[in-house]
GROMACS .gro file of C-alpha atoms in nm:
model
  139
    1MET     CA    1   0.000   0.000   0.000
    2GLU     CA    2   0.129   0.341  -0.093
    3PRO     CA    3   0.090   0.617   0.164
    4VAL     CA    4  -0.146   0.905   0.097
    5ALA     CA    5   0.029   1.196  -0.073
    6GLU     CA    6   0.183   1.440   0.171
    7GLN     CA    7   0.066   1.734  -0.041
    8LEU     CA    8  -0.231   1.903   0.117
    9GLU     CA    9  -0.421   2.204  -0.007
   10ILE     CA   10  -0.682   2.376   0.209
   11GLU     CA   11  -0.916   2.609   0.024
   12GLY     CA   12  -1.120   2.886   0.179
   13ILE     CA   13  -1.006   2.861   0.540
   14PRO     CA   14  -1.029   3.200   0.714
   15PRO     CA   15  -0.705   3.319   0.879
   16TYR     CA   16  -0.861   3.320   1.228
   17VAL     CA   17  -0.957   2.951   1.189
   18GLU     CA   18  -0.625   2.858   1.033
   19SER     CA   19  -0.453   2.991   1.346
   20TRP     CA   20  -0.607   2.708   1.556
   21SER     CA   21  -0.683   2.450   1.287
   22ALA     CA   22  -0.555   2.094   1.332
   23ALA     CA   23  -0.600   2.034   0.958
   24SER     CA   24  -0.334   2.299   0.897
   25ILE     CA   25  -0.072   2.109   1.097
   26PRO     CA   26   0.180   1.962   0.849
   27GLY     CA   27   0.133   1.587   0.804
   28PHE     CA   28  -0.174   1.558   1.027
   29ILE     CA   29  -0.442   1.494   0.761
   30PRO     CA   30  -0.227   1.266   0.540
   31THR     CA   31  -0.147   1.051   0.843
   32VAL     CA   32  -0.515   1.023   0.940
   33LEU     CA   33  -0.600   0.918   0.584
   34ASP     CA   34  -0.321   0.658   0.592
   35ARG     CA   35  -0.478   0.515   0.909
   36TRP     CA   36  -0.816   0.501   0.735
   37ARG     CA   37  -0.666   0.312   0.444
   38HIS     CA   38  -0.477   0.074   0.676
   39ASN     CA   39  -0.806  -0.010   0.851
   40GLY     CA   40  -0.895  -0.199   0.536
   41SER     CA   41  -1.120   0.062   0.383
   42GLY     CA   42  -1.050   0.183   0.035
   43LEU     CA   43  -1.017   0.557   0.020
   44PRO     CA   44  -1.301   0.721  -0.171
   45THR     CA   45  -1.219   1.021  -0.386
   46ARG     CA   46  -1.471   1.244  -0.203
   47PHE     CA   47  -1.588   1.257   0.159
   48VAL     CA   48  -1.647   1.500   0.444
   49MET     CA   49  -1.435   1.536   0.755
   50VAL     CA   50  -1.490   1.691   1.097
   51VAL     CA   51  -1.194   1.754   1.328
   52CYS     CA   52  -1.234   1.842   1.697
   53PRO     CA   53  -0.990   1.864   1.991
   54GLN     CA   54  -1.029   1.570   2.229
   55VAL     CA   55  -1.008   1.812   2.523
   56GLU     CA   56  -1.341   1.962   2.409
   57VAL     CA   57  -1.495   1.615   2.390
   58ASN     CA   58  -1.361   1.533   2.737
   59ALA     CA   59  -1.498   1.861   2.878
   60ARG     CA   60  -1.841   1.748   2.766
   61GLY     CA   61  -1.803   1.401   2.922
   62GLY     CA   62  -1.736   1.220   2.594
   63LEU     CA   63  -1.874   1.225   2.244
   64PRO     CA   64  -2.239   1.328   2.247
   65ASP     CA   65  -2.472   1.029   2.209
   66ARG     CA   66  -2.605   1.169   1.883
   67VAL     CA   67  -2.252   1.193   1.736
   68VAL     CA   68  -2.183   0.831   1.834
   69GLU     CA   69  -2.514   0.730   1.676
   70LEU     CA   70  -2.433   0.912   1.351
   71THR     CA   71  -2.075   0.792   1.310
   72ASN     CA   72  -1.920   0.464   1.208
   73PRO     CA   73  -1.662   0.346   1.467
   74ARG     CA   74  -1.428   0.251   1.180
   75LEU     CA   75  -1.439   0.610   1.056
   76ARG     CA   76  -1.391   0.769   1.398
   77PHE     CA   77  -1.028   0.830   1.489
   78LEU     CA   78  -0.840   0.964   1.788
   79HIS     CA   79  -0.525   1.104   1.633
   80PHE     CA   80  -0.238   1.297   1.787
   81THR     CA   81  -0.057   1.598   1.649
   82GLY     CA   82   0.322   1.607   1.642
   83CYS     CA   83   0.313   1.784   1.980
   84HIS     CA   84   0.099   1.504   2.129
   85LYS     CA   85  -0.238   1.684   2.136
   86PRO     CA   86  -0.525   1.443   2.067
   87TYR     CA   87  -0.797   1.521   1.813
   88VAL     CA   88  -1.112   1.336   1.718
   89VAL     CA   89  -1.141   1.298   1.341
   90LEU     CA   90  -1.474   1.188   1.194
   91LEU     CA   91  -1.508   1.086   0.830
   92TYR     CA   92  -1.824   1.027   0.630
   93THR     CA   93  -1.889   0.913   0.274
   94GLY     CA   94  -2.269   0.897   0.247
   95ASP     CA   95  -2.492   1.077   0.000
   96ASP     CA   96  -2.622   1.295   0.284
   97ALA     CA   97  -2.271   1.411   0.378
   98GLU     CA   98  -2.353   1.780   0.414
   99GLU     CA   99  -2.651   1.716   0.641
  100TRP     CA  100  -2.441   1.470   0.846
  101ARG     CA  101  -2.156   1.718   0.883
  102ALA     CA  102  -2.385   2.004   0.983
  103GLU     CA  103  -2.559   1.799   1.253
  104VAL     CA  104  -2.242   1.645   1.394
  105GLN     CA  105  -2.043   1.964   1.390
  106GLN     CA  106  -2.307   2.164   1.578
  107LEU     CA  107  -2.252   1.927   1.872
  108LEU     CA  108  -1.872   1.969   1.886
  109SER     CA  109  -1.703   2.285   2.014
  110TRP     CA  110  -1.393   2.409   1.832
  111SER     CA  111  -1.463   2.177   1.539
  112GLU     CA  112  -1.368   2.226   1.176
  113GLY     CA  113  -1.559   2.084   0.883
  114TYR     CA  114  -1.421   2.010   0.536
  115GLN     CA  115  -1.520   1.859   0.208
  116ALA     CA  116  -1.227   1.641   0.094
  117GLU     CA  117  -1.118   1.529  -0.248
  118LEU     CA  118  -0.830   1.295  -0.323
  119THR     CA  119  -0.661   1.328  -0.660
  120ALA     CA  120  -0.333   1.195  -0.794
  121GLY     CA  121  -0.067   1.310  -0.548
  122MET     CA  122  -0.287   1.569  -0.373
  123THR     CA  123  -0.540   1.590  -0.093
  124ARG     CA  124  -0.768   1.892  -0.126
  125LEU     CA  125  -0.980   2.014   0.160
  126LYS     CA  126  -1.250   2.273   0.106
  127PHE     CA  127  -1.330   2.454   0.428
  128ILE     CA  128  -1.701   2.449   0.509
  129GLU     CA  129  -1.745   2.573   0.865
  130ALA     CA  130  -1.585   2.614   1.205
  131ILE     CA  131  -1.788   2.589   1.525
  132GLU     CA  132  -1.631   2.758   1.822
  133GLU     CA  133  -1.907   2.694   2.075
  134ARG     CA  134  -2.139   2.397   2.033
  135ASP     CA  135  -2.516   2.411   2.037
  136ASP     CA  136  -2.610   2.368   2.404
  137ASP     CA  137  -2.946   2.222   2.309
  138GLY     CA  138  -2.770   1.918   2.159
  139ALA     CA  139  -2.764   1.584   2.339
   0.00000   0.00000   0.00000
């Protein structure tokens, strides 16, 4: 198996989000995608991704029940940055990807949402939304 290309392009991310974005950390996204591929799943060419600091999940007492219900355990990763900070990375490939991302992301503080596309030698992320404070009405 060849590793996912190290080249990453992030489109449309506002500077204030980029300043705290885990997706912007060199090597972070390609390594997560390599883990996905090593789990035995073929990598699709398009999917959505939500990234959230584990500390925010812990502050809430764990992943919200609704997020657990909406996510596939094989596409839910705890991944560490190079400076050992853990992040939850959620991937989704369904036809209702935008609705899924919007619902999941509203329940996760300091989360970032992206539409991803894999092409020859390049991973492209299109920034969709950042949620700084989650919806307190969520379960």
